[in-house]
PDB file of C-alpha atoms in Angstrom:
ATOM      1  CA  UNK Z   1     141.901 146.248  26.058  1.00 45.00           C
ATOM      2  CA  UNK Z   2     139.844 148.601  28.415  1.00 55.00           C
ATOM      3  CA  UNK Z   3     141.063 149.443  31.545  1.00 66.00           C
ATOM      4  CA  UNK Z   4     138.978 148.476  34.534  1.00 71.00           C
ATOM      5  CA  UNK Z   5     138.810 151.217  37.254  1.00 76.00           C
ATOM      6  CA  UNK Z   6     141.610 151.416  39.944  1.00 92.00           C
ATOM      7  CA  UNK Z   7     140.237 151.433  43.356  1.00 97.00           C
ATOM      8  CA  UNK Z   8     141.169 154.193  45.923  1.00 97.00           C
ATOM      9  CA  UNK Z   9     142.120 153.341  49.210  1.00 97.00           C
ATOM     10  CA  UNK Z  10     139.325 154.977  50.399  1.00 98.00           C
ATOM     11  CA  UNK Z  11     136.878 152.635  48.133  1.00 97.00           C
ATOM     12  CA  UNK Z  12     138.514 149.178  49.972  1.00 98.00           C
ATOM     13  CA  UNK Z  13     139.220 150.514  53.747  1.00 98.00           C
ATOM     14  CA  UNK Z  14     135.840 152.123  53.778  1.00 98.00           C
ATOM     15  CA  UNK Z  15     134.193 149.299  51.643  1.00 97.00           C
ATOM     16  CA  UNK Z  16     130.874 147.594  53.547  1.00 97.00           C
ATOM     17  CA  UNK Z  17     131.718 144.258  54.994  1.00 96.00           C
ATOM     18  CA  UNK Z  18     131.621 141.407  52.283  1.00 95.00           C
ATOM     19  CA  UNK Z  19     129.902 138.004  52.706  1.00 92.00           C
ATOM     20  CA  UNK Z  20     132.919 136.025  52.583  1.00 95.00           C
ATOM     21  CA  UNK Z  21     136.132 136.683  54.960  1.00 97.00           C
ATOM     22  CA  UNK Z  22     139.296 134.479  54.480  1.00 98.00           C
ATOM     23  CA  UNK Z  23     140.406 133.986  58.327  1.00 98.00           C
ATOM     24  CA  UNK Z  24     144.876 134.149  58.453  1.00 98.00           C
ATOM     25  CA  UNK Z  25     146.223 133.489  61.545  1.00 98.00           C
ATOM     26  CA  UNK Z  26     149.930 135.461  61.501  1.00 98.00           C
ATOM     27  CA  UNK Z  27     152.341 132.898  61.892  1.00 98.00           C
ATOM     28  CA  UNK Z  28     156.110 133.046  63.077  1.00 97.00           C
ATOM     29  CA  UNK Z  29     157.458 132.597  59.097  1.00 97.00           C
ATOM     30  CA  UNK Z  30     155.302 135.334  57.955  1.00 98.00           C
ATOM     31  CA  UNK Z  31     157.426 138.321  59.967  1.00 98.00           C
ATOM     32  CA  UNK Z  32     160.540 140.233  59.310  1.00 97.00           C
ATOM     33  CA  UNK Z  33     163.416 141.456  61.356  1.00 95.00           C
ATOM     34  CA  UNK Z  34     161.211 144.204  62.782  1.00 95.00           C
ATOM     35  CA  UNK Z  35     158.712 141.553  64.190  1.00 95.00           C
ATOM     36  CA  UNK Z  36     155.615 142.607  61.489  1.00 97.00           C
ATOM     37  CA  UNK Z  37     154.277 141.160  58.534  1.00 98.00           C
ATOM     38  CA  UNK Z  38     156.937 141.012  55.581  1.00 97.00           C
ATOM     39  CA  UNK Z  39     155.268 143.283  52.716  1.00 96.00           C
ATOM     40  CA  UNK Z  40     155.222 140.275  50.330  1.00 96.00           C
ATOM     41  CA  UNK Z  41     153.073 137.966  52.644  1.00 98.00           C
ATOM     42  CA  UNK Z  42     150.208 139.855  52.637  1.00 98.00           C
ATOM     43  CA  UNK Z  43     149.830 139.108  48.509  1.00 98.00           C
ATOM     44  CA  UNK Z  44     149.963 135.449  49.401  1.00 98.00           C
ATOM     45  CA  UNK Z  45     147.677 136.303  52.035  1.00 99.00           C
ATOM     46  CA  UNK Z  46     144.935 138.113  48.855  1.00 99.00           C
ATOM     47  CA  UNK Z  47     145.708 135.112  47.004  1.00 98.00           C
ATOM     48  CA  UNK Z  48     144.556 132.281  49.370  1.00 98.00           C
ATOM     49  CA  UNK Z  49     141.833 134.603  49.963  1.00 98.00           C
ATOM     50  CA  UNK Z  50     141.111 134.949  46.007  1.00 98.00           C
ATOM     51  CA  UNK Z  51     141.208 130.909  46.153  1.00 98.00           C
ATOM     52  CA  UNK Z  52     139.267 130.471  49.221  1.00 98.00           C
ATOM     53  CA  UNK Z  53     136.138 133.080  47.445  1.00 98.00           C
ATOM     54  CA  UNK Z  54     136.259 131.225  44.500  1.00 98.00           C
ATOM     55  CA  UNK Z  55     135.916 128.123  46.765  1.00 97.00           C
ATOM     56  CA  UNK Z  56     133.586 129.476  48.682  1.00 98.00           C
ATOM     57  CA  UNK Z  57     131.370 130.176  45.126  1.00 97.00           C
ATOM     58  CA  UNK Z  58     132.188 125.985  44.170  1.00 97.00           C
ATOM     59  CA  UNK Z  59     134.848 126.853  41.836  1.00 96.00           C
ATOM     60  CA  UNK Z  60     137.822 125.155  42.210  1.00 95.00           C
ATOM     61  CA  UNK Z  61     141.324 126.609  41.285  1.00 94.00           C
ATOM     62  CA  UNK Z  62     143.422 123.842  42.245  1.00 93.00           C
ATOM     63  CA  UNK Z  63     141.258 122.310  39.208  1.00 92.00           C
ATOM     64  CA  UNK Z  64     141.172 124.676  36.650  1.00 91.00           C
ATOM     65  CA  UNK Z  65     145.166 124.921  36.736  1.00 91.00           C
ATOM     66  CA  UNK Z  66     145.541 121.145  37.155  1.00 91.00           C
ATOM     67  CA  UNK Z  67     143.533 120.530  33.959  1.00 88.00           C
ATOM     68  CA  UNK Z  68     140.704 123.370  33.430  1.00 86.00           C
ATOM     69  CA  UNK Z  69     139.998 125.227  30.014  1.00 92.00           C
ATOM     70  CA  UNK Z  70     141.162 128.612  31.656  1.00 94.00           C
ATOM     71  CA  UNK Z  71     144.083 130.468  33.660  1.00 95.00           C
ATOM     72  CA  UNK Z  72     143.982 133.758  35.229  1.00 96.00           C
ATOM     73  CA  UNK Z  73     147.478 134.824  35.861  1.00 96.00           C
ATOM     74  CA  UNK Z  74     148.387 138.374  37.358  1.00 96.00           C
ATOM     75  CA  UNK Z  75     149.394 141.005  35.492  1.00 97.00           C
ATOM     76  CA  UNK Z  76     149.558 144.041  38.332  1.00 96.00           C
ATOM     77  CA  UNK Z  77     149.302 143.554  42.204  1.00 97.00           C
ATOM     78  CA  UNK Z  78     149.587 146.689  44.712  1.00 97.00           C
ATOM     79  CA  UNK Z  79     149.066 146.958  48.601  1.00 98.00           C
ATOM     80  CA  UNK Z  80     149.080 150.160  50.666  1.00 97.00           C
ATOM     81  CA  UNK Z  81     149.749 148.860  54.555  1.00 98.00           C
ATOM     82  CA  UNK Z  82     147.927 151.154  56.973  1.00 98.00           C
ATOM     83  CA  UNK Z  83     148.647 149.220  60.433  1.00 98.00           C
ATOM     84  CA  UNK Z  84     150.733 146.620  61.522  1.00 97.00           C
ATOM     85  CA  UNK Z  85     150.325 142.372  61.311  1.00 98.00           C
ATOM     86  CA  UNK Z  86     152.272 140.890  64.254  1.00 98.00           C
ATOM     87  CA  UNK Z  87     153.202 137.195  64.586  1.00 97.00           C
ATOM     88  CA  UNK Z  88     150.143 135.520  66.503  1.00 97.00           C
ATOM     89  CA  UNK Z  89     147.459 137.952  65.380  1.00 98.00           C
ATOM     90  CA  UNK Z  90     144.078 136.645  63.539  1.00 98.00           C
ATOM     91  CA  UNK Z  91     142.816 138.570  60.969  1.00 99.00           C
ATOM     92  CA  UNK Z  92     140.673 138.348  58.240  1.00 99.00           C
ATOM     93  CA  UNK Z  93     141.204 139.047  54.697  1.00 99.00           C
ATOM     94  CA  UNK Z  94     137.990 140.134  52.903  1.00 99.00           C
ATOM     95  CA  UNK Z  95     137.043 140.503  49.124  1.00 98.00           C
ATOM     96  CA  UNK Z  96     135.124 143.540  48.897  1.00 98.00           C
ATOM     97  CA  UNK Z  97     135.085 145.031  45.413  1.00 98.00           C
ATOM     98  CA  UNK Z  98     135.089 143.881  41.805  1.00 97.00           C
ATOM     99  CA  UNK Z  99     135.949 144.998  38.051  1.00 96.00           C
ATOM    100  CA  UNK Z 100     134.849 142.690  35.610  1.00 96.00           C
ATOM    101  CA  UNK Z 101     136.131 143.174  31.831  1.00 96.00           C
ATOM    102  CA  UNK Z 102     135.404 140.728  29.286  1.00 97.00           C
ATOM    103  CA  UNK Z 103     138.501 139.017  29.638  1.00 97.00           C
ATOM    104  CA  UNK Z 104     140.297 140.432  32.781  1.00 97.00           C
ATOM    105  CA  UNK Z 105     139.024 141.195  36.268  1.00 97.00           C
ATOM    106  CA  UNK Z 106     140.313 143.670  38.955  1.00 98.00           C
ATOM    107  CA  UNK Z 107     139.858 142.420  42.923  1.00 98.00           C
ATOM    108  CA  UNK Z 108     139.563 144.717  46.200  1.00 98.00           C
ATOM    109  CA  UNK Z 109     141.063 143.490  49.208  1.00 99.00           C
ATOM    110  CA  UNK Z 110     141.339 144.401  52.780  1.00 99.00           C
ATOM    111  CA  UNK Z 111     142.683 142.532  55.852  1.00 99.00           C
ATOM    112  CA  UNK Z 112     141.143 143.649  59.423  1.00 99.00           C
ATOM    113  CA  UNK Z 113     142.729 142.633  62.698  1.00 98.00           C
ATOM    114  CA  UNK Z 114     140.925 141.210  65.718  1.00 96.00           C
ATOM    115  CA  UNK Z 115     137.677 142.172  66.617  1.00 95.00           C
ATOM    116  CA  UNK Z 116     137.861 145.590  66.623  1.00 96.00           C
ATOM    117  CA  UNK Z 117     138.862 145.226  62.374  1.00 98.00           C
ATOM    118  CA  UNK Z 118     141.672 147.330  62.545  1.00 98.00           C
ATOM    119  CA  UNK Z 119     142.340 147.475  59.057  1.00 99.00           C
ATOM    120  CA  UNK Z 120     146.105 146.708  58.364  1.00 99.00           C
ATOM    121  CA  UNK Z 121     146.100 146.589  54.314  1.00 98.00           C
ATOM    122  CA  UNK Z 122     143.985 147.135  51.249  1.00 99.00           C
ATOM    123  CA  UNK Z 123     144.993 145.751  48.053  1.00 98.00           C
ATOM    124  CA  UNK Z 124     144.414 144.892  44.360  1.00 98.00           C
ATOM    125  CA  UNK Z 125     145.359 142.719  41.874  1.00 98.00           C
ATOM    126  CA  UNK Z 126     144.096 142.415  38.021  1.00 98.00           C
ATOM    127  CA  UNK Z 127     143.772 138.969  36.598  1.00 97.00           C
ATOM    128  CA  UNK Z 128     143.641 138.342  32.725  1.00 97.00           C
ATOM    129  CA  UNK Z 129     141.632 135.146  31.664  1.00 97.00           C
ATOM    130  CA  UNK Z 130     143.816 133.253  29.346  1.00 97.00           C
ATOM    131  CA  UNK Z 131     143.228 130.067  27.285  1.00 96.00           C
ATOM    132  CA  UNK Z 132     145.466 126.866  28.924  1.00 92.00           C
ATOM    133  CA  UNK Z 133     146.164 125.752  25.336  1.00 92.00           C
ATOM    134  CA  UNK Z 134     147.043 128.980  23.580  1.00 94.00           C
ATOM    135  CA  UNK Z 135     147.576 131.352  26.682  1.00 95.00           C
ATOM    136  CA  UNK Z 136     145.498 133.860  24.432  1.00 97.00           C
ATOM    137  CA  UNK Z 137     143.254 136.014  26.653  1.00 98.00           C
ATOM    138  CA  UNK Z 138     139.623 134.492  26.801  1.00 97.00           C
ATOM    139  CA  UNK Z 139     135.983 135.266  27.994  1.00 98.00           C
ATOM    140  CA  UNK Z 140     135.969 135.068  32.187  1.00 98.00           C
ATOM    141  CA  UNK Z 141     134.264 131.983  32.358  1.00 97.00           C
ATOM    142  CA  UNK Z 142     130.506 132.431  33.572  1.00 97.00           C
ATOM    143  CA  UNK Z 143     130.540 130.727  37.117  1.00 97.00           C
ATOM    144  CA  UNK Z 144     133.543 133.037  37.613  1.00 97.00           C
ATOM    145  CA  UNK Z 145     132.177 136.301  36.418  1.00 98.00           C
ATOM    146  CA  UNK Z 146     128.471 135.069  38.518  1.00 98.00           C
ATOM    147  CA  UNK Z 147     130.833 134.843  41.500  1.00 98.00           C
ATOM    148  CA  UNK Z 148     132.506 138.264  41.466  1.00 97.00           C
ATOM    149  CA  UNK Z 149     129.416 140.057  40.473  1.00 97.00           C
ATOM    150  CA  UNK Z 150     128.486 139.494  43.840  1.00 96.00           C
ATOM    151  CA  UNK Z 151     130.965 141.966  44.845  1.00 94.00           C
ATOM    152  CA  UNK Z 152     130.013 145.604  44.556  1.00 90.00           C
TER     153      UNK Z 152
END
């Protein structure tokens, strides 16, 4: 299978802003013992985001894992954390790049804080399209791939 190209931290901090922002409001669950963001939180936070764009697009995920053709489960996440998430921040988590394979697809994240968009993290994660039945990697399904290509 062909790699897609890694994104630089450079590419997703300095990335133009995207159409569609997931809003997170940091709650009191979400911090650690030193009172920030707990490192693992912020891929739940690119996930509700990934569900939220799809969403956003009329594709629903709850669907396509309740009883949909197609799965795309992870197979490689990273985050670089540049600033810190405090309990009772807002931010926003924003989509802002795209890799689309024939059967996988890479996604650029960033979260900004406030309104001056601090930005806290930028992230990735690579999804590989997989049939429900015979969890054999598939085509990304049209209305998915029309959704990401609207990502630069």
């Amino acid at each position: 299978m062909p790699r897609i190209a890694v994104f630089t931290v450079e590419e997703l901090r300095d990335a133009p802003r995207p159409e569609y922002g997931h809003p997170v409001e940091v709650r009191f669950q979400d911090v650690d013992g030193a009172a920030i963001v707990f490192y693992s939180r912020f891929f739940e936070y690119f996930h509700d985001a990934f569900a939220g764009f799809l969403g956003h697009h009329g594709i629903s995920l709850a669907e396509a894992v309740r009883s949909g053709e197609w799965l795309a489960p992870l197979v490689h996440a990273d985050a670089e954390y540049l600033s810190r998430l405090r309990f009772g921040d807002s931010a926003v988590v924003e989509l802002v790049r795209a890799g689309i394979g024939r059967t996988s697809l890479r996604v650029g994240y960033r979260i900004v804080r406030g309104p001056e968009r601090v930005v806290c993290a930028v992230g990735q994660t690579v999804h590989v399209v997989v049939d429900r039945q015979e969890w054999r990697p598939r085509e990304v399904p049209a209305e998915v791939r029309l959704a990401f290509e609207t990502l630069p």
